[in-house]
Each structure stands twice: as C-alpha cells, then as structure tokens.
C-alpha cells in the first residue's frame, strides 16, 4: 500500500511512519497543504489512500479534499480533525472524505481504520467477473447497478460522481429494497466497523448521496425515524 499523509506536525508523521513500516506500507509525508495536493495530482494513480489534516499551511484540508474529489472519486481519504470540531467532521465527510479520525489519536486506531478501508477495496476487486457491461447486479423499478464497473443508473440516467462509500451505501441498501438498516448495521456492512465508528459518518454520507440522487429525480433513500434508512423506489411517482 502507498499512502500520502499531509500533516504539518512532524512528530505525528514520525510516529505513524514507524507503524506503517511495521505493516510494510510505503508512505510519503508532506507538511504543506498546497505542496501535498500538487504531489497527489502529480502521481494520482499511485496512491492507495490519503490521510489529510484539517488545518494545514497554505491550503486547508477541506480545500484539498474537494480538489482531490474533482479528479478521483475512488481514492480513500481519511480526515484528521480535533475532538471539539463536530461541524468540521461532518463537513469533511460531505466534501468527500471516507472517514475521519479525531486528534489526539491512537496509531493502532489509525491502522485499524486504514485496514478497514483497504479491506473493502480488496473485496470489491475480488468480485467475480460477470457478463459484460450490459449485465446488472441489481435491477429495481428505477435503479440499475453494475458492481464490476461501479456504475449506477437511476431513472435511466447515470448516477454521477459517487464516492466509493456512497456507491457502497446505495448498493448495500438496494440489494434489499424496503429493508430498514440501522446506522450501526451500515457502519459494519459498508465501513467494516464492528467495534468502533460514529453514526455521524453514516448520516453525512447519506446526506451527500441524497443530493446526488436529487439530480436524477425523486428521492429513493428514506429515513425511518428512530431506526435508520432504507432504499425503496417501488412507489415513486414520476
């Protein structure tokens, strides 16, 4: 795995470098925001994961995350935030981050989060090859999803700009239409978090996914108050 960590505290980078080496992961550490973004863009096809601090010299983490998502919807991004900045955590997720870790953090927690994201990527890569692009793994009243090509079509139009987690959320819920998923279930199924995780992560990704669905037509992700979320397009009126 090749990791880009954009973090202006050298002691944090040095600490994580020791743990990355134990995992035999290659890591590049950059302390300036603009320089970090330029390095990502220069080698954007080489990175397996980006760790991004919120507060950086010359360009903040929100801007960098937004810029990365304009060129890559697939690279996993972990945002580093302070414990007392709940709004920043939610905004970071809405900007396209896949997860966040609060400072100060345990290196073992960071390693666990990275492995969870990477494990999901490996599972997607190992999906058995199906027929050609014209075959769909999911076909509901208005939605079609091809897991192999990572394409989703809603109301006959491509559902564009989905991040990896947004795609996985849609796929997971659409596999079982009308089934209500709790936030804890979605954390386990989509993020692979069994013992830790924050429900705000799910809520922020659902909000962003709904915004992209709205471009195509009526909403198909419904809130079941006090329980969680479900996918249902069976009674949509168009």
PDB file of C-alpha atoms in Angstrom, residues 10-230:
ATOM      1  CA  UNK A  10       6.347  16.270  12.077  1.00  0.00           C
ATOM      2  CA  UNK A  11       6.058  14.262  15.312  1.00  0.00           C
ATOM      3  CA  UNK A  12       2.728  12.796  14.133  1.00  0.00           C
ATOM      4  CA  UNK A  13       4.302  11.817  10.823  1.00  0.00           C
ATOM      5  CA  UNK A  14       7.310  10.242  12.530  1.00  0.00           C
ATOM      6  CA  UNK A  15       5.070   8.285  14.874  1.00  0.00           C
ATOM      7  CA  UNK A  16       2.893   6.943  12.043  1.00  0.00           C
ATOM      8  CA  UNK A  17       5.921   6.157   9.895  1.00  0.00           C
ATOM      9  CA  UNK A  18       7.059   3.584  12.456  1.00  0.00           C
ATOM     10  CA  UNK A  19       3.675   1.869  12.382  1.00  0.00           C
ATOM     11  CA  UNK A  20       3.456   1.999   8.600  1.00  0.00           C
ATOM     12  CA  UNK A  21       6.857   0.356   8.319  1.00  0.00           C
ATOM     13  CA  UNK A  22       5.673  -2.478  10.593  1.00  0.00           C
ATOM     14  CA  UNK A  23       2.855  -3.080   8.123  1.00  0.00           C
ATOM     15  CA  UNK A  24       5.290  -2.876   5.183  1.00  0.00           C
ATOM     16  CA  UNK A  25       3.392   0.109   3.790  1.00  0.00           C
ATOM     17  CA  UNK A  26       5.122   2.843   1.819  1.00  0.00           C
ATOM     18  CA  UNK A  27       4.272   6.357   2.975  1.00  0.00           C
ATOM     19  CA  UNK A  28       5.084   9.889   1.829  1.00  0.00           C
ATOM     20  CA  UNK A  29       4.759  12.689   4.414  1.00  0.00           C
ATOM     21  CA  UNK A  30       4.181  16.304   3.378  1.00  0.00           C
ATOM     22  CA  UNK A  31       3.664  19.191   5.812  1.00  0.00           C
ATOM     23  CA  UNK A  32       2.306  21.871   3.461  1.00  0.00           C
ATOM     24  CA  UNK A  33      -1.233  21.727   2.074  1.00  0.00           C
ATOM     25  CA  UNK A  34      -0.617  23.086  -1.400  1.00  0.00           C
ATOM     26  CA  UNK A  35       2.523  21.002  -1.817  1.00  0.00           C
ATOM     27  CA  UNK A  36       0.616  17.909  -0.699  1.00  0.00           C
ATOM     28  CA  UNK A  37      -2.149  18.486  -3.248  1.00  0.00           C
ATOM     29  CA  UNK A  38       0.405  19.034  -6.021  1.00  0.00           C
ATOM     30  CA  UNK A  39       2.133  15.781  -5.079  1.00  0.00           C
ATOM     31  CA  UNK A  40      -1.177  13.915  -5.193  1.00  0.00           C
ATOM     32  CA  UNK A  41      -2.077  15.356  -8.599  1.00  0.00           C
ATOM     33  CA  UNK A  42       1.361  14.580  -9.983  1.00  0.00           C
ATOM     34  CA  UNK A  43       1.074  10.892  -9.047  1.00  0.00           C
ATOM     35  CA  UNK A  44      -2.678  10.494  -8.587  1.00  0.00           C
ATOM     36  CA  UNK A  45      -2.820   6.942  -9.960  1.00  0.00           C
ATOM     37  CA  UNK A  46      -0.182   5.689  -7.494  1.00  0.00           C
ATOM     38  CA  UNK A  47      -1.892   6.420  -4.168  1.00  0.00           C
ATOM     39  CA  UNK A  48      -3.891   3.771  -2.328  1.00  0.00           C
ATOM     40  CA  UNK A  49      -5.000   6.115   0.462  1.00  0.00           C
ATOM     41  CA  UNK A  50      -4.711   9.759   1.575  1.00  0.00           C
ATOM     42  CA  UNK A  51      -4.569  10.916   5.208  1.00  0.00           C
ATOM     43  CA  UNK A  52      -5.389  14.599   5.372  1.00  0.00           C
ATOM     44  CA  UNK A  53      -5.104  17.015   8.295  1.00  0.00           C
ATOM     45  CA  UNK A  54      -7.774  19.693   8.518  1.00  0.00           C
ATOM     46  CA  UNK A  55      -5.515  22.624   9.445  1.00  0.00           C
ATOM     47  CA  UNK A  56      -2.535  23.000   7.123  1.00  0.00           C
ATOM     48  CA  UNK A  57      -0.269  25.795   5.896  1.00  0.00           C
ATOM     49  CA  UNK A  58      -1.132  27.410   2.512  1.00  0.00           C
ATOM     50  CA  UNK A  59      -4.277  25.297   1.867  1.00  0.00           C
ATOM     51  CA  UNK A  60      -6.612  23.646   4.364  1.00  0.00           C
ATOM     52  CA  UNK A  61      -7.775  20.053   4.348  1.00  0.00           C
ATOM     53  CA  UNK A  62     -11.304  20.898   3.173  1.00  0.00           C
ATOM     54  CA  UNK A  63      -9.981  22.554   0.022  1.00  0.00           C
ATOM     55  CA  UNK A  64      -7.582  19.703  -0.652  1.00  0.00           C
ATOM     56  CA  UNK A  65     -10.300  17.091  -0.185  1.00  0.00           C
ATOM     57  CA  UNK A  66     -12.584  18.942  -2.587  1.00  0.00           C
ATOM     58  CA  UNK A  67      -9.812  19.244  -5.177  1.00  0.00           C
ATOM     59  CA  UNK A  68      -8.908  15.548  -4.892  1.00  0.00           C
ATOM     60  CA  UNK A  69     -12.542  14.538  -5.404  1.00  0.00           C
ATOM     61  CA  UNK A  70     -12.714  16.545  -8.634  1.00  0.00           C
ATOM     62  CA  UNK A  71     -10.106  14.226 -10.173  1.00  0.00           C
ATOM     63  CA  UNK A  72     -10.613  10.995  -8.220  1.00  0.00           C
ATOM     64  CA  UNK A  73     -13.844   9.617  -6.772  1.00  0.00           C
ATOM     65  CA  UNK A  74     -12.181   6.365  -5.764  1.00  0.00           C
ATOM     66  CA  UNK A  75      -9.089   7.055  -3.648  1.00  0.00           C
ATOM     67  CA  UNK A  76      -9.959   6.605   0.054  1.00  0.00           C
ATOM     68  CA  UNK A  77      -9.492   9.731   2.192  1.00  0.00           C
ATOM     69  CA  UNK A  78      -9.188   9.837   5.977  1.00  0.00           C
ATOM     70  CA  UNK A  79      -9.548  13.306   7.523  1.00  0.00           C
ATOM     71  CA  UNK A  80      -7.801  14.262  10.771  1.00  0.00           C
ATOM     72  CA  UNK A  81      -9.878  16.606  12.956  1.00  0.00           C
ATOM     73  CA  UNK A  82      -9.882  17.938  16.524  1.00  0.00           C
ATOM     74  CA  UNK A  83     -12.306  16.400  19.038  1.00  0.00           C
ATOM     75  CA  UNK A  84     -14.275  19.621  19.543  1.00  0.00           C
ATOM     76  CA  UNK A  85     -14.937  20.330  15.873  1.00  0.00           C
ATOM     77  CA  UNK A  86     -18.035  18.233  15.170  1.00  0.00           C
ATOM     78  CA  UNK A  87     -19.142  20.529  12.356  1.00  0.00           C
ATOM     79  CA  UNK A  88     -15.753  20.206  10.662  1.00  0.00           C
ATOM     80  CA  UNK A  89     -16.021  16.415  10.846  1.00  0.00           C
ATOM     81  CA  UNK A  90     -19.412  16.428   9.155  1.00  0.00           C
ATOM     82  CA  UNK A  91     -18.330  18.966   6.524  1.00  0.00           C
ATOM     83  CA  UNK A  92     -15.214  16.904   5.818  1.00  0.00           C
ATOM     84  CA  UNK A  93     -17.348  13.836   5.158  1.00  0.00           C
ATOM     85  CA  UNK A  94     -19.665  15.877   2.963  1.00  0.00           C
ATOM     86  CA  UNK A  95     -16.664  17.120   0.980  1.00  0.00           C
ATOM     87  CA  UNK A  96     -15.838  13.533   0.084  1.00  0.00           C
ATOM     88  CA  UNK A  97     -13.740  12.116   2.916  1.00  0.00           C
ATOM     89  CA  UNK A  98     -14.475   8.439   3.562  1.00  0.00           C
ATOM     90  CA  UNK A  99     -13.715   8.603   7.267  1.00  0.00           C
ATOM     91  CA  UNK A 100     -12.244  10.819   9.949  1.00  0.00           C
ATOM     92  CA  UNK A 101     -10.019  10.248  12.972  1.00  0.00           C
ATOM     93  CA  UNK A 102     -10.014  12.697  15.871  1.00  0.00           C
ATOM     94  CA  UNK A 103      -6.833  14.088  17.420  1.00  0.00           C
ATOM     95  CA  UNK A 104      -5.110  13.032  19.548  1.00  0.00           C
ATOM     96  CA  UNK A 105      -5.450   9.529  18.147  1.00  0.00           C
ATOM     97  CA  UNK A 106      -4.012   6.118  18.810  1.00  0.00           C
ATOM     98  CA  UNK A 107      -1.770   4.846  15.995  1.00  0.00           C
ATOM     99  CA  UNK A 108      -3.473   1.461  16.364  1.00  0.00           C
ATOM    100  CA  UNK A 109      -6.851   3.113  15.752  1.00  0.00           C
ATOM    101  CA  UNK A 110      -5.497   4.720  12.602  1.00  0.00           C
ATOM    102  CA  UNK A 111      -4.064   1.409  11.384  1.00  0.00           C
ATOM    103  CA  UNK A 112      -7.427  -0.285  12.040  1.00  0.00           C
ATOM    104  CA  UNK A 113      -9.287   2.388  10.069  1.00  0.00           C
ATOM    105  CA  UNK A 114      -6.856   2.100   7.154  1.00  0.00           C
ATOM    106  CA  UNK A 115      -7.169  -1.681   7.101  1.00  0.00           C
ATOM    107  CA  UNK A 116     -10.959  -1.446   7.143  1.00  0.00           C
ATOM    108  CA  UNK A 117     -10.983   0.878   4.129  1.00  0.00           C
ATOM    109  CA  UNK A 118      -8.408  -1.218   2.303  1.00  0.00           C
ATOM    110  CA  UNK A 119     -10.277  -4.447   3.077  1.00  0.00           C
ATOM    111  CA  UNK A 120     -13.402  -3.055   1.431  1.00  0.00           C
ATOM    112  CA  UNK A 121     -11.360  -2.107  -1.638  1.00  0.00           C
ATOM    113  CA  UNK A 122      -9.912  -5.634  -1.812  1.00  0.00           C
ATOM    114  CA  UNK A 123     -13.369  -7.195  -1.584  1.00  0.00           C
ATOM    115  CA  UNK A 124     -14.544  -5.040  -4.472  1.00  0.00           C
ATOM    116  CA  UNK A 125     -11.510  -6.024  -6.545  1.00  0.00           C
ATOM    117  CA  UNK A 126     -12.148  -9.710  -5.918  1.00  0.00           C
ATOM    118  CA  UNK A 127     -15.768  -9.616  -7.117  1.00  0.00           C
ATOM    119  CA  UNK A 128     -16.213 -12.474  -9.607  1.00  0.00           C
ATOM    120  CA  UNK A 129     -16.387 -11.323 -13.196  1.00  0.00           C
ATOM    121  CA  UNK A 130     -19.899 -11.404 -14.531  1.00  0.00           C
ATOM    122  CA  UNK A 131     -21.122 -10.976 -18.066  1.00  0.00           C
ATOM    123  CA  UNK A 132     -20.211  -7.874 -19.990  1.00  0.00           C
ATOM    124  CA  UNK A 133     -21.023  -4.298 -19.006  1.00  0.00           C
ATOM    125  CA  UNK A 134     -24.667  -4.703 -20.021  1.00  0.00           C
ATOM    126  CA  UNK A 135     -25.383  -7.032 -17.079  1.00  0.00           C
ATOM    127  CA  UNK A 136     -26.533  -5.591 -13.771  1.00  0.00           C
ATOM    128  CA  UNK A 137     -26.158  -6.986 -10.286  1.00  0.00           C
ATOM    129  CA  UNK A 138     -29.193  -5.042  -9.091  1.00  0.00           C
ATOM    130  CA  UNK A 139     -32.304  -4.075 -11.056  1.00  0.00           C
ATOM    131  CA  UNK A 140     -35.214  -2.482  -9.216  1.00  0.00           C
ATOM    132  CA  UNK A 141     -38.095  -0.382 -10.533  1.00  0.00           C
ATOM    133  CA  UNK A 142     -35.891   2.589 -11.398  1.00  0.00           C
ATOM    134  CA  UNK A 143     -32.345   1.640 -10.346  1.00  0.00           C
ATOM    135  CA  UNK A 144     -29.695  -0.489 -12.061  1.00  0.00           C
ATOM    136  CA  UNK A 145     -26.269  -1.157 -10.563  1.00  0.00           C
ATOM    137  CA  UNK A 146     -23.258  -2.889 -12.101  1.00  0.00           C
ATOM    138  CA  UNK A 147     -20.862  -3.711  -9.239  1.00  0.00           C
ATOM    139  CA  UNK A 148     -17.991  -4.687 -11.537  1.00  0.00           C
ATOM    140  CA  UNK A 149     -17.956  -1.411 -13.469  1.00  0.00           C
ATOM    141  CA  UNK A 150     -19.063   0.638 -10.435  1.00  0.00           C
ATOM    142  CA  UNK A 151     -21.892   2.165 -12.455  1.00  0.00           C
ATOM    143  CA  UNK A 152     -25.342   3.103 -11.187  1.00  0.00           C
ATOM    144  CA  UNK A 153     -28.279   4.256 -13.306  1.00  0.00           C
ATOM    145  CA  UNK A 154     -31.320   5.887 -11.705  1.00  0.00           C
ATOM    146  CA  UNK A 155     -34.368   6.855 -13.752  1.00  0.00           C
ATOM    147  CA  UNK A 156     -32.468   5.887 -16.887  1.00  0.00           C
ATOM    148  CA  UNK A 157     -29.625   8.331 -16.257  1.00  0.00           C
ATOM    149  CA  UNK A 158     -26.148   7.703 -14.779  1.00  0.00           C
ATOM    150  CA  UNK A 159     -25.907   8.441 -11.066  1.00  0.00           C
ATOM    151  CA  UNK A 160     -22.756  10.501 -11.355  1.00  0.00           C
ATOM    152  CA  UNK A 161     -19.939  11.466  -9.015  1.00  0.00           C
ATOM    153  CA  UNK A 162     -20.476   8.788  -6.362  1.00  0.00           C
ATOM    154  CA  UNK A 163     -17.577   8.291  -3.976  1.00  0.00           C
ATOM    155  CA  UNK A 164     -16.671   4.696  -3.042  1.00  0.00           C
ATOM    156  CA  UNK A 165     -18.641   4.890   0.206  1.00  0.00           C
ATOM    157  CA  UNK A 166     -21.679   6.485  -1.455  1.00  0.00           C
ATOM    158  CA  UNK A 167     -21.682   3.711  -4.060  1.00  0.00           C
ATOM    159  CA  UNK A 168     -21.390   1.039  -1.346  1.00  0.00           C
ATOM    160  CA  UNK A 169     -24.239   2.601   0.635  1.00  0.00           C
ATOM    161  CA  UNK A 170     -26.515   2.607  -2.393  1.00  0.00           C
ATOM    162  CA  UNK A 171     -25.522  -0.930  -3.354  1.00  0.00           C
ATOM    163  CA  UNK A 172     -25.950  -2.290   0.178  1.00  0.00           C
ATOM    164  CA  UNK A 173     -29.429  -0.847   0.681  1.00  0.00           C
ATOM    165  CA  UNK A 174     -30.640  -1.508  -2.875  1.00  0.00           C
ATOM    166  CA  UNK A 175     -29.728  -5.195  -2.546  1.00  0.00           C
ATOM    167  CA  UNK A 176     -32.530  -5.425  -0.004  1.00  0.00           C
ATOM    168  CA  UNK A 177     -35.245  -2.935  -1.035  1.00  0.00           C
ATOM    169  CA  UNK A 178     -37.556  -1.779   1.778  1.00  0.00           C
ATOM    170  CA  UNK A 179     -35.294  -3.340   4.436  1.00  0.00           C
ATOM    171  CA  UNK A 180     -34.507  -0.847   7.171  1.00  0.00           C
ATOM    172  CA  UNK A 181     -30.818  -0.600   8.059  1.00  0.00           C
ATOM    173  CA  UNK A 182     -29.701   0.890  11.347  1.00  0.00           C
ATOM    174  CA  UNK A 183     -26.686   3.173  11.351  1.00  0.00           C
ATOM    175  CA  UNK A 184     -24.753   0.513  13.252  1.00  0.00           C
ATOM    176  CA  UNK A 185     -25.544  -2.051  10.546  1.00  0.00           C
ATOM    177  CA  UNK A 186     -24.383   0.298   7.801  1.00  0.00           C
ATOM    178  CA  UNK A 187     -21.147   1.050   9.664  1.00  0.00           C
ATOM    179  CA  UNK A 188     -20.497  -2.688   9.844  1.00  0.00           C
ATOM    180  CA  UNK A 189     -21.514  -3.503   6.264  1.00  0.00           C
ATOM    181  CA  UNK A 190     -20.052  -0.500   4.437  1.00  0.00           C
ATOM    182  CA  UNK A 191     -17.194   0.661   6.649  1.00  0.00           C
ATOM    183  CA  UNK A 192     -16.393  -2.724   8.191  1.00  0.00           C
ATOM    184  CA  UNK A 193     -16.508  -1.232  11.698  1.00  0.00           C
ATOM    185  CA  UNK A 194     -17.604  -3.799  14.228  1.00  0.00           C
ATOM    186  CA  UNK A 195     -16.396  -2.239  17.457  1.00  0.00           C
ATOM    187  CA  UNK A 196     -15.991   1.443  16.735  1.00  0.00           C
ATOM    188  CA  UNK A 197     -17.404   4.083  14.474  1.00  0.00           C
ATOM    189  CA  UNK A 198     -19.521   7.218  14.623  1.00  0.00           C
ATOM    190  CA  UNK A 199     -23.114   7.351  13.382  1.00  0.00           C
ATOM    191  CA  UNK A 200     -22.477  10.862  12.028  1.00  0.00           C
ATOM    192  CA  UNK A 201     -20.297   9.196   9.399  1.00  0.00           C
ATOM    193  CA  UNK A 202     -23.363   7.411   8.019  1.00  0.00           C
ATOM    194  CA  UNK A 203     -25.603  10.491   8.237  1.00  0.00           C
ATOM    195  CA  UNK A 204     -23.109  12.703   6.392  1.00  0.00           C
ATOM    196  CA  UNK A 205     -22.698  10.192   3.552  1.00  0.00           C
ATOM    197  CA  UNK A 206     -26.460   9.664   3.276  1.00  0.00           C
ATOM    198  CA  UNK A 207     -26.929  13.441   3.003  1.00  0.00           C
ATOM    199  CA  UNK A 208     -24.378  13.686   0.202  1.00  0.00           C
ATOM    200  CA  UNK A 209     -25.803  10.625  -1.579  1.00  0.00           C
ATOM    201  CA  UNK A 210     -29.302  12.127  -1.461  1.00  0.00           C
ATOM    202  CA  UNK A 211     -28.038  15.342  -3.028  1.00  0.00           C
ATOM    203  CA  UNK A 212     -26.711  13.359  -5.990  1.00  0.00           C
ATOM    204  CA  UNK A 213     -29.919  11.327  -6.267  1.00  0.00           C
ATOM    205  CA  UNK A 214     -31.941  14.556  -6.375  1.00  0.00           C
ATOM    206  CA  UNK A 215     -30.221  15.474  -9.656  1.00  0.00           C
ATOM    207  CA  UNK A 216     -31.805  12.432 -11.313  1.00  0.00           C
ATOM    208  CA  UNK A 217     -35.304  12.568  -9.866  1.00  0.00           C
ATOM    209  CA  UNK A 218     -37.442  11.741  -6.820  1.00  0.00           C
ATOM    210  CA  UNK A 219     -35.702  10.591  -3.663  1.00  0.00           C
ATOM    211  CA  UNK A 220     -35.322   6.814  -3.106  1.00  0.00           C
ATOM    212  CA  UNK A 221     -33.393   6.813   0.200  1.00  0.00           C
ATOM    213  CA  UNK A 222     -35.896   7.164   3.016  1.00  0.00           C
ATOM    214  CA  UNK A 223     -35.389   7.887   6.701  1.00  0.00           C
ATOM    215  CA  UNK A 224     -37.153   5.588   9.144  1.00  0.00           C
ATOM    216  CA  UNK A 225     -37.224   7.762  12.242  1.00  0.00           C
ATOM    217  CA  UNK A 226     -35.672   6.235  15.311  1.00  0.00           C
ATOM    218  CA  UNK A 227     -34.284   3.296  13.326  1.00  0.00           C
ATOM    219  CA  UNK A 228     -32.206   4.197  10.262  1.00  0.00           C
ATOM    220  CA  UNK A 229     -32.527   4.234   6.476  1.00  0.00           C
ATOM    221  CA  UNK A 230     -33.980   2.175   3.640  1.00  0.00           C
TER     222      UNK A 230
END
